[in-house]
């Protein structure tokens, strides 16, 4: 036995010729593997793998405290696997809609809706333009969407407001999310109208004065199917010509929104606030706004006329009402999406 084998008694050695043959075999095998990989071609997406899906818009209308019902609507849609590709909101609809479009789940929205306090949203001030500054609302939204701009949301989003002087509708689809929601919620005579861009831009007020349920805006943004939510329609049979605000409505953030929008969107307005616009013509504008809502493919009207939202238990009732009204229309929504999808396949 050699000295080398004595030092390494348990090690086996291959001859140089065998090593050469093994190396050649491995190289050949590797070459065949590379060749096989190169021969594979990517499969192009087909209609079967990626069917054409219609652009579904969820339109959330104004309505102050009744807007908690929007959370229930989202909850029912989510439970049934329906996710919109676009969310358009006015006033409280823009508040709920911005959070949802930024990525909140229905459960997260419900938790936030039940826990949020007026003090988180209301900043009183002394001004001849209003008594709520609106900065807290803006900061609340921006904090909860992670400081992201509207255009970075996973679901396309638009907030509807109105130019204060001309009453021209404004639809914000980019930029500061908190500022857009602040503008959309700025009830005349109550909130100080923000400027967009800040400090140098035009002043904007609550979108409910021109588009309570912004169906037309959703259509303009390319929606194929529009699901509109009107939380004020259930109150239509209630006379409130001389409605006196309650103590609660004058101390609640949601009450501030509800006083102005829940019934005719312009009760607090007068000719001194907007040039060349009379109070009567403003009230008359409610009729065409109802027609706008009816141009939606699906209209959801939660039964919330008898519900207040001063305490948490009532907020839960509002959310439940929204979910119930939506569940009743799930079959119609799914059928509409199916029909539109099939039509798109045939025409593509």
Coordinates of C-alpha atoms in Angstrom, one line a residue:
X1 CA 0.0 0.0 0.0
X2 CA 1.3 3.4 -1.0
X3 CA 2.0 6.2 1.5
X4 CA -0.8 8.3 0.0
X5 CA -3.4 5.6 0.4
X6 CA -2.3 4.9 3.9
X7 CA -2.8 8.6 4.8
X8 CA -6.3 8.7 3.3
X9 CA -7.6 5.1 3.7
X10 CA -11.3 5.9 3.1
X11 CA -11.1 8.2 0.1
X12 CA -11.8 6.9 -3.4
X13 CA -10.0 8.3 -6.4
X14 CA -11.1 8.5 -10.0
X15 CA -8.8 8.1 -12.8
X16 CA -8.0 11.2 -15.0
X17 CA -9.6 9.6 -18.0
X18 CA -12.9 9.0 -16.1
X19 CA -12.9 12.6 -14.9
X20 CA -12.6 13.9 -18.5
X21 CA -15.5 11.7 -19.6
X22 CA -17.7 12.9 -16.7
X23 CA -17.0 16.6 -17.5
X24 CA -17.9 16.1 -21.1
X25 CA -21.1 14.4 -20.1
X26 CA -22.1 17.2 -17.7
X27 CA -21.4 19.9 -20.4
X28 CA -23.5 18.0 -22.9
X29 CA -26.4 17.7 -20.5
X30 CA -26.2 21.4 -19.6
X31 CA -26.2 22.3 -23.3
X32 CA -29.3 20.2 -23.9
X33 CA -31.1 22.0 -21.0
X34 CA -30.3 25.5 -22.3
X35 CA -31.5 24.5 -25.8
X36 CA -34.8 23.2 -24.4
X37 CA -35.3 26.5 -22.4
X38 CA -34.6 28.6 -25.5
X39 CA -37.1 26.6 -27.5
X40 CA -40.0 27.6 -25.1
X41 CA -42.0 30.6 -26.3
X42 CA -44.1 32.8 -24.1
X43 CA -47.9 32.3 -24.3
X44 CA -49.6 35.5 -25.3
X45 CA -52.6 36.5 -23.1
X46 CA -55.8 35.4 -24.6
X47 CA -59.4 36.2 -23.9
X48 CA -59.7 32.9 -22.1
X49 CA -56.9 33.6 -19.8
X50 CA -57.5 37.3 -19.4
X51 CA -61.2 38.1 -20.3
X52 CA -62.1 41.7 -21.1
X53 CA -63.6 43.1 -17.9
X54 CA -65.9 46.1 -17.9
X55 CA -64.9 49.2 -16.0
X56 CA -67.2 49.2 -13.0
X57 CA -67.7 52.4 -11.1
X58 CA -69.0 52.8 -7.5
X59 CA -70.5 56.2 -7.1
X60 CA -71.0 57.3 -3.5
X61 CA -73.3 60.3 -3.0
X62 CA -73.4 63.0 -0.3
X63 CA -75.7 62.8 2.7
X64 CA -73.8 63.6 5.8
X65 CA -74.3 61.2 8.7
X66 CA -76.2 58.8 6.4
X67 CA -72.9 58.3 4.6
X68 CA -72.0 55.5 7.1
X69 CA -74.3 53.4 4.9
X70 CA -71.6 53.6 2.2
X71 CA -69.4 51.3 4.3
X72 CA -72.2 48.7 4.3
X73 CA -72.5 48.9 0.6
X74 CA -68.7 48.3 0.2
X75 CA -69.0 45.4 2.7
X76 CA -71.7 43.6 0.7
X77 CA -69.9 44.1 -2.6
X78 CA -66.6 42.8 -1.1
X79 CA -68.4 39.7 0.4
X80 CA -69.7 38.9 -3.1
X81 CA -66.4 39.3 -4.9
X82 CA -67.3 42.6 -6.6
X83 CA -64.5 45.1 -6.7
X84 CA -64.9 48.4 -8.6
X85 CA -62.2 49.8 -10.8
X86 CA -63.3 53.3 -10.2
X87 CA -64.7 55.1 -7.1
X88 CA -66.3 58.6 -7.4
X89 CA -67.6 60.4 -4.4
X90 CA -69.3 63.6 -3.4
X91 CA -69.0 65.1 0.1
X92 CA -69.1 62.2 2.7
X93 CA -69.0 59.9 -0.3
X94 CA -65.6 61.2 -1.2
X95 CA -64.5 60.7 2.4
X96 CA -65.5 57.1 2.5
X97 CA -64.5 56.6 -1.1
X98 CA -61.0 57.9 -0.8
X99 CA -60.2 55.5 2.0
X100 CA -61.6 52.6 0.1
X101 CA -59.8 53.4 -3.1
X102 CA -56.6 53.8 -1.2
X103 CA -56.7 50.1 -0.2
X104 CA -58.9 49.8 2.9
X105 CA -60.9 46.6 3.2
X106 CA -64.5 46.7 4.3
X107 CA -63.6 45.4 7.7
X108 CA -61.0 48.2 8.2
X109 CA -63.5 50.8 7.0
X110 CA -66.2 49.5 9.4
X111 CA -63.7 49.6 12.3
X112 CA -62.7 53.2 11.4
X113 CA -66.3 54.3 11.0
X114 CA -67.3 53.0 14.4
X115 CA -64.3 54.4 16.2
X116 CA -63.8 57.8 14.6
X117 CA -64.7 60.8 16.8
X118 CA -65.9 64.3 15.9
X119 CA -62.8 65.8 17.5
X120 CA -60.6 64.1 14.9
X121 CA -62.3 65.9 12.1
X122 CA -63.6 69.2 13.5
X123 CA -61.5 72.3 14.0
X124 CA -63.6 75.3 15.0
X125 CA -62.4 78.7 14.1
X126 CA -63.7 82.3 14.0
X127 CA -64.2 83.5 10.4
X128 CA -66.9 85.3 8.4
X129 CA -66.4 82.5 5.8
X130 CA -67.4 79.6 8.1
X131 CA -66.7 78.1 11.5
X132 CA -64.9 74.9 10.6
X133 CA -61.4 75.3 9.0
X134 CA -61.3 71.8 7.5
X135 CA -57.5 71.2 8.0
X136 CA -58.2 68.4 10.5
X137 CA -60.3 66.6 7.8
X138 CA -57.6 67.0 5.2
X139 CA -54.9 65.8 7.6
X140 CA -57.0 62.8 8.7
X141 CA -57.4 61.6 5.1
X142 CA -53.8 62.1 4.2
X143 CA -52.6 60.3 7.3
X144 CA -55.0 57.3 6.7
X145 CA -54.0 57.0 3.0
X146 CA -50.3 57.0 3.9
X147 CA -49.7 60.5 2.4
X148 CA -50.2 59.1 -1.1
X149 CA -51.5 61.1 -4.0
X150 CA -54.8 60.2 -5.6
X151 CA -53.1 58.9 -8.7
X152 CA -51.2 56.3 -6.7
X153 CA -54.3 54.6 -5.2
X154 CA -54.8 51.0 -6.3
X155 CA -58.4 51.8 -7.3
X156 CA -59.0 54.9 -9.5
X157 CA -60.6 57.7 -7.4
X158 CA -62.3 61.0 -8.1
X159 CA -63.7 63.6 -5.6
X160 CA -66.4 65.9 -6.8
X161 CA -66.5 69.6 -5.6
X162 CA -67.8 72.9 -7.0
X163 CA -66.0 76.2 -7.7
X164 CA -67.4 78.6 -5.2
X165 CA -67.9 81.6 -7.4
X166 CA -69.1 80.0 -10.6
X167 CA -70.7 76.7 -9.2
X168 CA -68.9 74.9 -12.0
X169 CA -68.4 71.2 -11.2
X170 CA -64.8 70.2 -10.5
X171 CA -63.6 66.5 -10.5
X172 CA -60.3 65.8 -8.8
X173 CA -58.5 62.7 -10.0
X174 CA -54.9 63.6 -9.1
X175 CA -53.1 65.4 -6.4
X176 CA -53.5 65.8 -2.7
X177 CA -56.2 63.4 -1.5
X178 CA -56.9 65.1 1.7
X179 CA -57.3 68.5 0.0
X180 CA -59.7 67.1 -2.6
X181 CA -61.9 65.5 0.1
X182 CA -61.8 68.7 2.1
X183 CA -63.0 70.6 -0.9
X184 CA -65.7 68.0 -1.6
X185 CA -67.0 68.2 2.0
X186 CA -66.8 72.0 2.4
X187 CA -70.5 72.8 3.2
X188 CA -71.2 76.5 2.4
X189 CA -71.4 78.8 5.4
X190 CA -70.0 76.1 7.7
X191 CA -66.6 75.1 6.3
X192 CA -64.1 77.6 5.1
X193 CA -63.7 76.9 1.4
X194 CA -60.1 75.6 0.6
X195 CA -58.1 76.8 -2.4
X196 CA -56.7 74.4 -4.9
X197 CA -53.8 74.7 -5.5
X198 CA -53.4 75.8 -1.9
X199 CA -53.1 79.6 -1.2
X200 CA -53.2 80.6 -4.8
X201 CA -55.9 78.5 -6.5
X202 CA -59.7 78.9 -6.8
X203 CA -62.0 78.2 -3.8
X204 CA -64.1 75.1 -3.8
X205 CA -67.2 74.0 -1.9
X206 CA -69.2 70.9 -1.3
X207 CA -69.8 68.9 -4.5
X208 CA -73.4 68.2 -3.3
X209 CA -74.4 71.6 -4.5
X210 CA -74.0 70.6 -8.1
X211 CA -73.8 66.8 -8.2
X212 CA -75.2 65.0 -5.2
X213 CA -74.7 61.5 -6.7
X214 CA -72.0 62.1 -9.4
X215 CA -73.1 59.5 -12.0
X216 CA -72.2 61.7 -15.0
X217 CA -68.7 62.2 -13.7
X218 CA -68.2 58.4 -13.5
X219 CA -69.4 58.1 -17.1
X220 CA -67.1 60.8 -18.2
X221 CA -64.2 58.9 -16.6
X222 CA -64.9 55.9 -18.8
X223 CA -67.1 53.7 -16.6
X224 CA -69.0 51.0 -18.4
X225 CA -71.2 50.0 -15.5
X226 CA -72.2 52.4 -12.7
X227 CA -73.4 51.4 -9.3
X228 CA -74.7 54.5 -7.6
X229 CA -75.6 54.9 -3.9
X230 CA -78.1 57.5 -2.8
X231 CA -78.4 57.8 1.0
X232 CA -80.7 60.8 0.9
X233 CA -83.6 59.4 -1.3
X234 CA -85.2 57.6 1.7
X235 CA -85.9 61.0 3.2
X236 CA -87.6 62.4 0.1
X237 CA -91.1 62.0 1.7
X238 CA -90.1 63.9 4.8
X239 CA -91.1 67.6 4.7
X240 CA -88.3 69.8 5.9
X241 CA -89.0 73.2 4.3
X242 CA -88.5 74.9 7.7
X243 CA -86.4 72.2 9.3
X244 CA -84.8 73.5 12.5
X245 CA -81.4 72.1 13.2
X246 CA -81.2 70.0 16.3
X247 CA -78.6 70.5 19.1
X248 CA -76.8 67.3 18.0
X249 CA -76.7 68.3 14.4
X250 CA -75.0 71.6 15.3
X251 CA -72.3 69.9 17.4
X252 CA -71.6 66.8 15.2
X253 CA -69.2 66.8 12.2
X254 CA -71.6 64.5 10.5
X255 CA -74.5 66.7 11.4
X256 CA -72.9 69.6 9.8
X257 CA -72.7 67.7 6.5
X258 CA -76.2 66.3 6.9
X259 CA -77.9 69.7 7.5
X260 CA -76.8 71.0 4.2
X261 CA -77.0 67.9 1.9
X262 CA -79.3 65.3 3.3
X263 CA -82.5 66.8 1.8
X264 CA -81.8 69.4 -0.9
X265 CA -78.0 70.1 -1.0
X266 CA -78.4 73.8 -0.7
X267 CA -80.5 74.8 2.3
X268 CA -77.7 76.8 3.9
X269 CA -76.9 78.8 0.7
X270 CA -78.1 82.2 -0.3
X271 CA -77.4 84.7 -3.1
X272 CA -74.7 86.5 -1.1
X273 CA -72.5 83.5 -1.2
X274 CA -72.4 82.8 -4.9
X275 CA -72.7 85.5 -7.5
X276 CA -75.9 85.6 -9.6
X277 CA -77.3 82.5 -8.0
X278 CA -80.6 82.7 -6.2
X279 CA -81.7 80.4 -3.4
X280 CA -84.8 79.3 -5.3
X281 CA -82.8 78.3 -8.4
X282 CA -80.5 76.4 -6.1
X283 CA -83.3 74.4 -4.6
X284 CA -84.7 73.7 -8.1
X285 CA -81.3 72.2 -9.1
X286 CA -82.2 69.2 -6.9
X287 CA -84.5 67.8 -9.6
X288 CA -81.9 67.5 -12.4
X289 CA -79.5 66.0 -9.8
X290 CA -82.1 63.2 -9.1
X291 CA -82.2 62.6 -12.9
X292 CA -78.4 62.3 -12.9
X293 CA -78.6 59.6 -10.2
X294 CA -81.2 57.7 -12.3
X295 CA -78.7 57.5 -15.2
X296 CA -76.8 54.9 -13.2
X297 CA -77.1 51.2 -14.2
X298 CA -77.8 50.2 -10.6
X299 CA -79.1 52.5 -8.0
X300 CA -78.8 51.5 -4.3
X301 CA -81.0 53.3 -1.8
X302 CA -80.4 52.2 1.8
X303 CA -83.3 52.5 4.1
X304 CA -81.8 55.1 6.4
X305 CA -84.4 57.8 6.6
X306 CA -85.3 57.0 10.1
X307 CA -81.8 56.5 11.4
X308 CA -79.5 58.9 13.1
X309 CA -75.8 58.5 13.7
X310 CA -75.1 60.3 16.9
X311 CA -73.9 57.2 18.7
X312 CA -72.0 54.1 17.7
X313 CA -75.0 51.9 17.8
X314 CA -76.7 54.0 15.2
X315 CA -73.6 53.9 13.0
X316 CA -73.8 50.2 13.0
X317 CA -77.5 50.4 12.0
X318 CA -76.5 52.6 9.0
X319 CA -73.8 50.2 7.9
X320 CA -76.2 47.3 8.2
X321 CA -78.8 49.2 6.1
X322 CA -76.2 49.8 3.4
X323 CA -75.3 46.2 3.3
X324 CA -78.9 45.0 3.2
X325 CA -79.8 47.3 0.3
X326 CA -76.8 46.2 -1.7
X327 CA -77.3 42.5 -1.0
X328 CA -80.7 42.8 -2.6
X329 CA -79.1 43.9 -5.8
X330 CA -76.1 41.6 -6.0
X331 CA -77.7 39.3 -8.6
X332 CA -78.6 42.2 -10.8
X333 CA -75.0 43.6 -10.5
X334 CA -73.4 40.2 -11.3
X335 CA -75.7 39.7 -14.3
X336 CA -74.9 43.1 -15.6
X337 CA -71.2 42.6 -15.3
X338 CA -71.5 39.1 -17.0
X339 CA -73.6 40.6 -19.9
X340 CA -71.2 43.4 -20.4
X341 CA -68.2 41.1 -20.3
X342 CA -69.7 38.8 -23.0
X343 CA -70.5 41.7 -25.2
X344 CA -67.0 43.0 -24.9
X345 CA -65.6 39.6 -25.9
X346 CA -67.8 39.6 -29.1
X347 CA -66.8 43.1 -30.1
X348 CA -63.1 42.8 -29.4

